[in-house]
XYZ file of C-alpha atoms in Angstrom:
114
model
C 58.643 40.483 -16.698
C 56.899 41.285 -20.030
C 60.035 40.773 -21.671
C 59.135 37.113 -21.380
C 56.204 37.377 -22.971
C 57.707 39.477 -26.092
C 60.374 36.884 -26.625
C 57.727 33.787 -26.835
C 55.505 35.955 -28.831
C 58.511 36.948 -31.537
C 59.362 32.533 -31.131
C 55.778 31.531 -32.022
C 56.039 34.105 -35.273
C 58.950 32.168 -37.062
C 58.132 31.532 -40.252
C 59.530 28.830 -42.234
C 62.640 30.549 -43.935
C 63.011 32.529 -40.305
C 63.348 28.874 -39.216
C 66.105 27.409 -41.838
C 68.379 30.830 -40.275
C 67.753 29.738 -36.635
C 69.501 26.650 -36.239
C 69.157 25.043 -33.405
C 70.197 21.381 -32.341
C 66.849 20.303 -31.351
C 62.863 22.018 -32.107
C 60.539 21.753 -29.625
C 56.384 20.547 -31.197
C 55.622 24.200 -32.615
C 59.387 24.695 -33.928
C 59.578 21.326 -35.637
C 55.526 21.758 -37.012
C 56.139 24.978 -38.371
C 59.251 23.577 -40.006
C 57.393 21.204 -41.840
C 54.936 23.901 -43.143
C 51.981 22.537 -40.587
C 49.953 23.390 -38.063
C 50.826 21.359 -34.390
C 47.669 19.451 -34.569
C 48.265 18.094 -38.288
C 52.412 17.788 -36.219
C 51.064 15.604 -33.725
C 48.610 13.454 -35.799
C 51.714 12.622 -38.546
C 54.134 11.517 -35.789
C 51.964 9.893 -33.018
C 51.143 7.929 -36.221
C 55.155 6.818 -37.051
C 54.702 8.429 -40.449
C 57.097 11.130 -39.447
C 60.366 11.194 -37.701
C 60.120 9.942 -34.021
C 61.257 12.676 -31.095
C 63.866 13.021 -28.946
C 63.372 11.903 -25.520
C 66.599 13.256 -23.641
C 65.131 12.396 -19.949
C 62.649 9.229 -20.540
C 59.438 8.551 -22.140
C 57.529 11.646 -19.573
C 60.058 14.282 -21.136
C 58.779 16.712 -23.626
C 59.179 15.758 -27.047
C 62.414 17.558 -29.470
C 63.386 17.618 -32.886
C 66.781 16.966 -34.541
C 66.352 19.808 -36.849
C 68.865 17.939 -39.277
C 67.387 15.204 -39.657
C 63.425 16.882 -40.104
C 64.845 19.509 -43.108
C 66.620 16.067 -44.400
C 63.349 14.562 -44.165
C 61.246 17.268 -45.476
C 64.763 17.634 -48.555
C 64.354 13.786 -49.639
C 60.033 14.294 -49.882
C 58.607 13.277 -46.441
C 59.172 9.739 -47.040
C 57.302 7.350 -44.694
C 58.926 7.049 -41.116
C 59.992 2.905 -42.328
C 62.280 4.482 -45.169
C 62.830 7.372 -43.208
C 64.486 5.132 -40.555
C 66.824 3.199 -43.406
C 67.514 6.919 -46.025
C 68.546 8.201 -41.940
C 70.740 5.426 -40.426
C 72.836 5.947 -44.052
C 72.843 9.299 -44.380
C 74.409 8.907 -40.885
C 76.810 6.550 -41.588
C 78.438 8.232 -44.545
C 78.550 11.429 -42.676
C 76.053 12.731 -45.686
C 72.722 14.171 -43.748
C 73.645 17.577 -43.961
C 74.550 18.008 -47.913
C 70.781 16.680 -48.850
C 72.017 15.630 -52.994
C 70.016 15.013 -55.395
C 69.369 11.125 -55.674
C 68.682 8.579 -58.434
C 65.540 6.314 -57.658
C 67.601 3.379 -57.729
C 69.589 4.723 -55.051
C 66.447 5.136 -52.136
C 65.966 1.903 -50.249
C 62.879 0.604 -50.527
C 60.834 0.030 -47.670
C 60.345 -3.998 -47.140
């Protein structure tokens, strides 16, 4: 019984560098916040106000929010653009299959929000 508490305690103590090594497909709220370098309350405000990538809800709107680790890493690599702009960038990255390899981008290549 205490083993499960130890596991939970260890998971909460991940640093940003640790999360870069652990690559789950989806992250829960606390892990998503840590990956983005902020506390859970700050992360909740950001995504609930639609200023960050939105969660994936596998079982409908009442399921717990989870985020794509790949999408969050790419969002960070692109400088955390506003959501409207990010959706265009992410969609284009997915269609080109370039989401896993962020690269330097010239300003004229970045789609701008209308």
